[in-house]
Amino acid sequence: MLTKTSFQGKLTKTEDLFIPFIVAGDPSPELTIQFALRLQEEGADVLELGVPYSDPLADGPTIQRAAQRALKSGMSLRKAIELVPKLREHGLEIPVVIFTYYNPVLQIGHEEFFQLLGENGVEGLLIPDLPFEESEEIRNRSEEKGIEFISLVAPNSDQRIKQIAEHAKGFLYCVSSLGVTGERKEMSAEALAFIEKVRQYSQVPVAVGFGISTNDHVQLVRNHADGVIIGSKIIRLIEAEIENIEKGRMDEALKHFTKEIRALVQ
Amino acid sequence: MLQVFPDLKGRYGDFGGKYVPETLMGPLQELEEALDQAMADPAFLEEYHHVLKEYAGRPTSLSYADKLTGHLGGAKIYLKREDLNHTGAHKLNNAIGQALLAKRMGKEKIIAETGAGQHGVASATVAAKFGLQCIVFMGEEDIRRQELNVFRMKLLGAEVVSVSSGNGTLKDATNEAIRYWVANCEDHFYLIGSVVGPHPYPRMVRDFQRIIGDESKRQFLEVEKELPDRIFACVGGGSNAMGIFYPFLGDTSELIGVEAAGKGMDTPEHAATLSKGTPGVIHGSMTYLMQDENGQITEPYSISAGLDYPGIGPEHAHLFQTKQVRYEAITDKEALDALKLLTQMEGIIPAIESAHALAQAFKEAPQMSQNETILINLSGRGDKDMATLMEHFQEEV
């Protein structure tokens, strides 16, 4: 049985989670707030707020482009954390996970970084280039501050799956290409076996991400996991509205974005 | 007693480690296990040394630069001639070691990143030699600057992938090679060109390059009956320097690593990572790097593409912090002057990278006594730099 998930009491649901990822400042801090609110309206349970980085090793071209746009808009780790209370002012209630590479955290320093997370009411933290072996201090500090440190697990994590899953907080991020090829509408046997194995050890909801871009994918994941994480697809939907935004057609952009998100996750 | 680095977590004191996405932890574990087994297998080491001897042409010479020594009027200057290694630089030593390991692991495809193209050429060379497929990632700006090496790689049968992200240089090519490896790690081996990246790469590359120092030590003792007083090597990522320094750590020789000061240390255009950078994480390793106040990695500059890298191997960061190696920086102009001096005094055209080590040694040699000795790692030859050299020297020659 899954334990009640927390995020400082803001997430009590343990299944059918929709976890979108957007990059803070893409294409501007003001629009990040607007897109986040629309995602909440369409049923997002947790918001992964990405911090743009010059050298994002774990990201493909779509998120790299978003990071470049956000860096141009002046975004930084500190400003992304400070965006969280502004999101709240505008009505965002769902928990926020700050998704950042490790180097910017090091430049602020662990002590000040956690102080910032606390002061600005951040509920979760994900550092994609900080694997279990390197994350002990950050995990301990997160625990002290009541911040969920989100762990990732991959199909090739093998013997490490048990250790990672048992220590997981908040939700467990399963990095899995679905094995969906062409017209196939089922997940591959390997992907299913992997998710089953993870669920066996995890005390928190298991959410699947990477490469989820259609409503069919979403439905498939819902059948087998507790949550779906969608990143690149949402970034592409934002990207598609940039022309509208630049021409000042803000309402149209947000309306169209909302419609697309609804079609994706309904 | 010297402590042995790296430790079990892949750390050199405060530096090193594995700061990589979870998807790479499995492949790195697999690599580490295969590497440990290979390095403990006499048959593997024998094959590596056999290929170095009969294919690469090792041992490379130790040359006494007599005219230059007389000209500078101080310490005796010796050159370790990695320029005579097959393909023209020290890079091949490491490429041979890793290609043999790839084969042993049953990986038929290798991935490499390259800046100036020297490591790309070395990788394409071993791929041809050992029957492996080879994909080389290279920044689009570097492809433009290093046309000749791009053609060499293609002629050797490698696929060269142009990388347009970032500024299209070595840093970006490395990012893209790592991303490609993440997606294709089951049947691909990532052949890193320097002592950088996550554990066990810095250790592996050092151990495949220490042949430079092992040979130098033996050759030097034969000629001079004692160890050199000072050893100089240029440092970008730092593989030729780790290679020559490592067997001398703890000995009496003073070790000097020379970074690229580019257009000057008082300008933003340099690649002097240790002198001007700060600690952080780049390409999976805790080390020194060049970055802005928000922790975004910045672009370095050097006339030499091989030193044009914003990070440095974690073991260098450790040797810097513990003051076991002294690090200096040399400008483009100083390097070019040293290149010309060596060329005209000794009939050896060095790579611009290696000329940085020469320039620092030439500064210090006249201050030393004639009883003292200097060893310089001449890490590569200058053939690849002819276009740049023509631009700079055309009017003078």
CSV table of N, CA and C in Angstrom, one decimal, chain B residues 178-265:
chain,number,residue,atom,x,y,z
B,178,ILE,N,27.6,12.9,-24.5
B,178,ILE,CA,27.1,12.3,-23.3
B,178,ILE,C,25.6,12.0,-23.5
B,179,ARG,N,24.8,12.9,-24.1
B,179,ARG,CA,23.4,12.7,-24.3
B,179,ARG,C,23.2,11.5,-25.3
B,180,TYR,N,24.0,11.4,-26.3
B,180,TYR,CA,23.9,10.3,-27.2
B,180,TYR,C,24.2,9.0,-26.5
B,181,TRP,N,25.2,9.0,-25.6
B,181,TRP,CA,25.6,7.8,-24.9
B,181,TRP,C,24.4,7.4,-24.0
B,182,VAL,N,23.8,8.4,-23.3
B,182,VAL,CA,22.6,8.1,-22.5
B,182,VAL,C,21.6,7.2,-23.2
B,183,ALA,N,21.3,7.7,-24.5
B,183,ALA,CA,20.3,7.0,-25.2
B,183,ALA,C,20.7,5.7,-25.9
B,184,ASN,N,22.0,5.5,-26.0
B,184,ASN,CA,22.5,4.3,-26.8
B,184,ASN,C,23.6,3.5,-26.0
B,185,CYS,N,23.5,3.6,-24.7
B,185,CYS,CA,24.6,3.0,-23.9
B,185,CYS,C,24.7,1.5,-24.0
B,186,GLU,N,23.6,0.8,-24.4
B,186,GLU,CA,23.7,-0.6,-24.5
B,186,GLU,C,24.8,-1.2,-25.4
B,187,ASP,N,24.9,-0.6,-26.6
B,187,ASP,CA,25.9,-1.1,-27.5
B,187,ASP,C,27.0,-0.1,-27.9
B,188,HIS,N,27.0,1.0,-27.2
B,188,HIS,CA,28.0,2.0,-27.5
B,188,HIS,C,29.0,2.2,-26.4
B,189,PHE,N,30.2,2.5,-26.7
B,189,PHE,CA,31.2,2.8,-25.7
B,189,PHE,C,31.6,4.2,-25.9
B,190,TYR,N,31.6,5.0,-24.8
B,190,TYR,CA,32.0,6.4,-25.0
B,190,TYR,C,33.5,6.6,-24.7
B,191,LEU,N,34.2,7.0,-25.7
B,191,LEU,CA,35.7,7.1,-25.6
B,191,LEU,C,36.0,8.5,-25.3
B,192,ILE,N,36.1,8.9,-24.1
B,192,ILE,CA,36.5,10.3,-23.7
B,192,ILE,C,37.9,10.6,-24.0
B,193,GLY,N,38.2,11.8,-24.4
B,193,GLY,CA,39.6,12.1,-24.8
B,193,GLY,C,40.5,12.8,-23.8
B,194,SER,N,39.9,13.1,-22.6
B,194,SER,CA,40.8,13.7,-21.6
B,194,SER,C,40.5,13.2,-20.2
B,195,VAL,N,41.2,13.7,-19.2
B,195,VAL,CA,41.0,13.2,-17.8
B,195,VAL,C,39.9,13.9,-17.2
B,196,VAL,N,38.7,14.0,-17.9
B,196,VAL,CA,37.6,14.7,-17.4
B,196,VAL,C,36.4,13.7,-17.4
B,197,GLY,N,35.2,14.2,-17.0
B,197,GLY,CA,34.0,13.4,-17.0
B,197,GLY,C,33.9,12.6,-15.7
B,198,PRO,N,32.8,11.8,-15.6
B,198,PRO,CA,32.5,11.1,-14.3
B,198,PRO,C,33.5,10.0,-14.1
B,199,HIS,N,33.7,9.6,-12.8
B,199,HIS,CA,34.4,8.4,-12.5
B,199,HIS,C,33.8,7.2,-13.2
B,200,PRO,N,34.6,6.3,-13.9
B,200,PRO,CA,36.0,6.1,-13.7
B,200,PRO,C,36.8,6.8,-14.9
B,201,TYR,N,36.2,7.7,-15.7
B,201,TYR,CA,37.0,8.2,-16.8
B,201,TYR,C,38.3,8.9,-16.5
B,202,PRO,N,38.3,9.9,-15.5
B,202,PRO,CA,39.6,10.5,-15.2
B,202,PRO,C,40.7,9.6,-14.9
B,203,ARG,N,40.4,8.5,-14.1
B,203,ARG,CA,41.4,7.5,-13.7
B,203,ARG,C,41.8,6.7,-14.9
B,204,MET,N,40.8,6.3,-15.7
B,204,MET,CA,41.1,5.4,-16.9
B,204,MET,C,42.0,6.2,-17.9
B,205,VAL,N,41.7,7.4,-18.2
B,205,VAL,CA,42.5,8.2,-19.2
B,205,VAL,C,43.9,8.4,-18.6
B,206,ARG,N,44.0,8.8,-17.3
B,206,ARG,CA,45.3,8.9,-16.7
B,206,ARG,C,46.1,7.6,-16.8
B,207,ASP,N,45.5,6.5,-16.5
B,207,ASP,CA,46.2,5.3,-16.5
B,207,ASP,C,46.7,4.8,-18.0
B,208,PHE,N,45.9,5.3,-19.0
B,208,PHE,CA,46.3,5.0,-20.4
B,208,PHE,C,47.3,6.0,-20.9
B,209,GLN,N,47.5,7.2,-20.1
B,209,GLN,CA,48.4,8.2,-20.6
B,209,GLN,C,49.7,8.2,-19.7
B,210,ARG,N,49.7,7.4,-18.6
B,210,ARG,CA,50.9,7.5,-17.7
B,210,ARG,C,52.1,6.9,-18.4
B,211,ILE,N,51.9,6.2,-19.5
B,211,ILE,CA,53.0,5.7,-20.3
B,211,ILE,C,54.0,6.8,-20.6
B,212,ILE,N,53.5,8.0,-20.8
B,212,ILE,CA,54.4,9.2,-21.1
B,212,ILE,C,55.3,9.4,-20.0
B,213,GLY,N,54.8,9.4,-18.8
B,213,GLY,CA,55.7,9.6,-17.6
B,213,GLY,C,56.6,8.5,-17.3
B,214,ASP,N,56.0,7.3,-17.4
B,214,ASP,CA,56.8,6.1,-17.2
B,214,ASP,C,58.0,6.0,-18.1
B,215,GLU,N,57.8,6.2,-19.4
B,215,GLU,CA,58.9,6.2,-20.3
B,215,GLU,C,59.9,7.3,-20.0
B,216,SER,N,59.3,8.5,-19.8
B,216,SER,CA,60.2,9.7,-19.5
B,216,SER,C,61.2,9.5,-18.4
B,217,LYS,N,60.6,8.9,-17.3
B,217,LYS,CA,61.4,8.7,-16.1
B,217,LYS,C,62.6,7.7,-16.4
B,218,ARG,N,62.3,6.7,-17.1
B,218,ARG,CA,63.3,5.7,-17.4
B,218,ARG,C,64.3,6.3,-18.3
B,219,GLN,N,63.9,7.0,-19.4
B,219,GLN,CA,64.8,7.7,-20.3
B,219,GLN,C,65.6,8.7,-19.7
B,220,PHE,N,65.0,9.5,-18.8
B,220,PHE,CA,65.7,10.6,-18.2
B,220,PHE,C,66.8,10.1,-17.3
B,221,LEU,N,66.5,9.0,-16.5
B,221,LEU,CA,67.5,8.4,-15.6
B,221,LEU,C,68.6,7.8,-16.3
B,222,GLU,N,68.3,7.3,-17.5
B,222,GLU,CA,69.4,6.7,-18.3
B,222,GLU,C,70.4,7.8,-18.7
B,223,VAL,N,69.9,9.0,-19.2
B,223,VAL,CA,70.7,10.0,-19.7
B,223,VAL,C,71.4,10.9,-18.6
B,224,GLU,N,70.6,11.3,-17.6
B,224,GLU,CA,71.0,12.3,-16.6
B,224,GLU,C,71.3,11.7,-15.3
B,225,LYS,N,71.0,10.4,-15.1
B,225,LYS,CA,71.2,9.7,-13.8
B,225,LYS,C,70.4,10.2,-12.6
B,226,GLU,N,69.7,11.3,-12.9
B,226,GLU,CA,68.8,11.7,-11.8
B,226,GLU,C,67.5,12.3,-12.4
B,227,LEU,N,66.5,12.6,-11.6
B,227,LEU,CA,65.2,13.1,-12.1
B,227,LEU,C,65.3,14.5,-12.5
B,228,PRO,N,64.5,15.0,-13.5
B,228,PRO,CA,64.5,16.4,-13.9
B,228,PRO,C,64.1,17.3,-12.7
B,229,ASP,N,64.6,18.5,-12.7
B,229,ASP,CA,64.3,19.4,-11.6
B,229,ASP,C,62.9,19.9,-11.8
B,230,ARG,N,62.5,20.2,-13.0
B,230,ARG,CA,61.1,20.7,-13.3
B,230,ARG,C,60.6,20.0,-14.5
B,231,ILE,N,59.3,19.7,-14.5
B,231,ILE,CA,58.6,19.1,-15.6
B,231,ILE,C,57.4,20.0,-16.0
B,232,PHE,N,57.3,20.3,-17.2
B,232,PHE,CA,56.3,21.2,-17.7
B,232,PHE,C,55.3,20.5,-18.7
B,233,ALA,N,54.0,20.8,-18.6
B,233,ALA,CA,53.1,20.3,-19.5
B,233,ALA,C,51.9,21.2,-19.7
B,234,CYS,N,51.3,21.3,-20.8
B,234,CYS,CA,50.1,22.2,-21.0
B,234,CYS,C,48.9,21.5,-20.5
B,235,VAL,N,47.9,22.3,-20.1
B,235,VAL,CA,46.7,21.7,-19.5
B,235,VAL,C,45.5,22.4,-20.1
B,236,GLY,N,44.6,21.5,-20.8
B,236,GLY,CA,43.3,22.0,-21.2
B,236,GLY,C,42.4,21.2,-20.3
B,237,GLY,N,42.0,20.0,-20.7
B,237,GLY,CA,41.3,19.0,-19.9
B,237,GLY,C,42.4,18.4,-19.0
B,238,GLY,N,43.6,18.2,-19.5
B,238,GLY,CA,44.8,17.8,-18.7
B,238,GLY,C,45.3,16.4,-18.9
B,239,SER,N,45.0,15.8,-20.0
B,239,SER,CA,45.5,14.4,-20.1
B,239,SER,C,47.0,14.2,-20.4
B,240,ASN,N,47.6,15.1,-21.2
B,240,ASN,CA,49.0,14.9,-21.4
B,240,ASN,C,49.8,15.2,-20.1
B,241,ALA,N,49.3,16.2,-19.4
B,241,ALA,CA,49.9,16.6,-18.1
B,241,ALA,C,49.8,15.5,-17.1
B,242,MET,N,48.6,15.0,-16.9
B,242,MET,CA,48.4,13.9,-16.0
B,242,MET,C,49.3,12.7,-16.3
B,243,GLY,N,49.4,12.5,-17.7
B,243,GLY,CA,50.2,11.3,-18.2
B,243,GLY,C,51.6,11.5,-17.8
B,244,ILE,N,52.2,12.7,-17.9
B,244,ILE,CA,53.6,12.8,-17.6
B,244,ILE,C,53.8,13.0,-16.1
B,245,PHE,N,52.9,13.7,-15.4
B,245,PHE,CA,53.1,14.0,-14.0
B,245,PHE,C,52.9,12.8,-13.1
B,246,TYR,N,52.0,12.0,-13.4
B,246,TYR,CA,51.5,11.0,-12.5
B,246,TYR,C,52.7,10.1,-11.9
B,247,PRO,N,53.5,9.5,-12.8
B,247,PRO,CA,54.6,8.7,-12.3
B,247,PRO,C,55.7,9.5,-11.4
B,248,PHE,N,55.6,10.8,-11.5
B,248,PHE,CA,56.6,11.7,-10.8
B,248,PHE,C,56.0,12.2,-9.5
B,249,LEU,N,54.7,12.0,-9.2
B,249,LEU,CA,54.1,12.5,-8.0
B,249,LEU,C,54.8,12.0,-6.8
B,250,GLY,N,55.2,12.8,-5.9
B,250,GLY,CA,55.9,12.4,-4.7
B,250,GLY,C,57.4,12.3,-4.9
B,251,ASP,N,57.9,12.5,-6.1
B,251,ASP,CA,59.3,12.6,-6.4
B,251,ASP,C,59.8,14.0,-6.1
B,252,THR,N,61.1,14.2,-6.4
B,252,THR,CA,61.7,15.5,-6.1
B,252,THR,C,61.4,16.5,-7.2
B,253,SER,N,61.0,16.1,-8.4
B,253,SER,CA,60.8,17.0,-9.5
B,253,SER,C,59.6,18.0,-9.2
B,254,GLU,N,59.8,19.2,-9.6
B,254,GLU,CA,58.7,20.2,-9.4
B,254,GLU,C,57.9,20.1,-10.7
B,255,LEU,N,56.5,20.0,-10.5
B,255,LEU,CA,55.6,19.8,-11.6
B,255,LEU,C,54.9,21.1,-11.9
B,256,ILE,N,54.9,21.5,-13.2
B,256,ILE,CA,54.2,22.8,-13.6
B,256,ILE,C,53.2,22.5,-14.7
B,257,GLY,N,52.0,22.8,-14.5
B,257,GLY,CA,50.9,22.7,-15.5
B,257,GLY,C,50.7,24.1,-16.1
B,258,VAL,N,50.6,24.2,-17.4
B,258,VAL,CA,50.4,25.5,-18.0
B,258,VAL,C,49.1,25.6,-18.7
B,259,GLU,N,48.3,26.6,-18.3
B,259,GLU,CA,47.0,26.8,-18.9
B,259,GLU,C,47.1,27.9,-19.9
B,260,ALA,N,46.0,28.1,-20.6
B,260,ALA,CA,45.9,29.1,-21.7
B,260,ALA,C,45.4,30.4,-21.2
B,261,ALA,N,46.2,31.4,-21.2
B,261,ALA,CA,45.8,32.8,-20.8
B,261,ALA,C,45.1,33.5,-21.9
B,262,GLY,N,45.1,32.9,-23.1
B,262,GLY,CA,44.4,33.5,-24.2
B,262,GLY,C,44.9,34.9,-24.5
B,263,LYS,N,44.0,35.9,-24.5
B,263,LYS,CA,44.4,37.3,-24.8
B,263,LYS,C,44.9,38.0,-23.6
B,264,GLY,N,44.9,37.3,-22.4
B,264,GLY,CA,45.4,37.9,-21.2
B,264,GLY,C,44.6,37.6,-20.0
B,265,MET,N,45.2,37.5,-18.9
B,265,MET,CA,44.4,37.1,-17.7
B,265,MET,C,43.6,38.2,-17.2
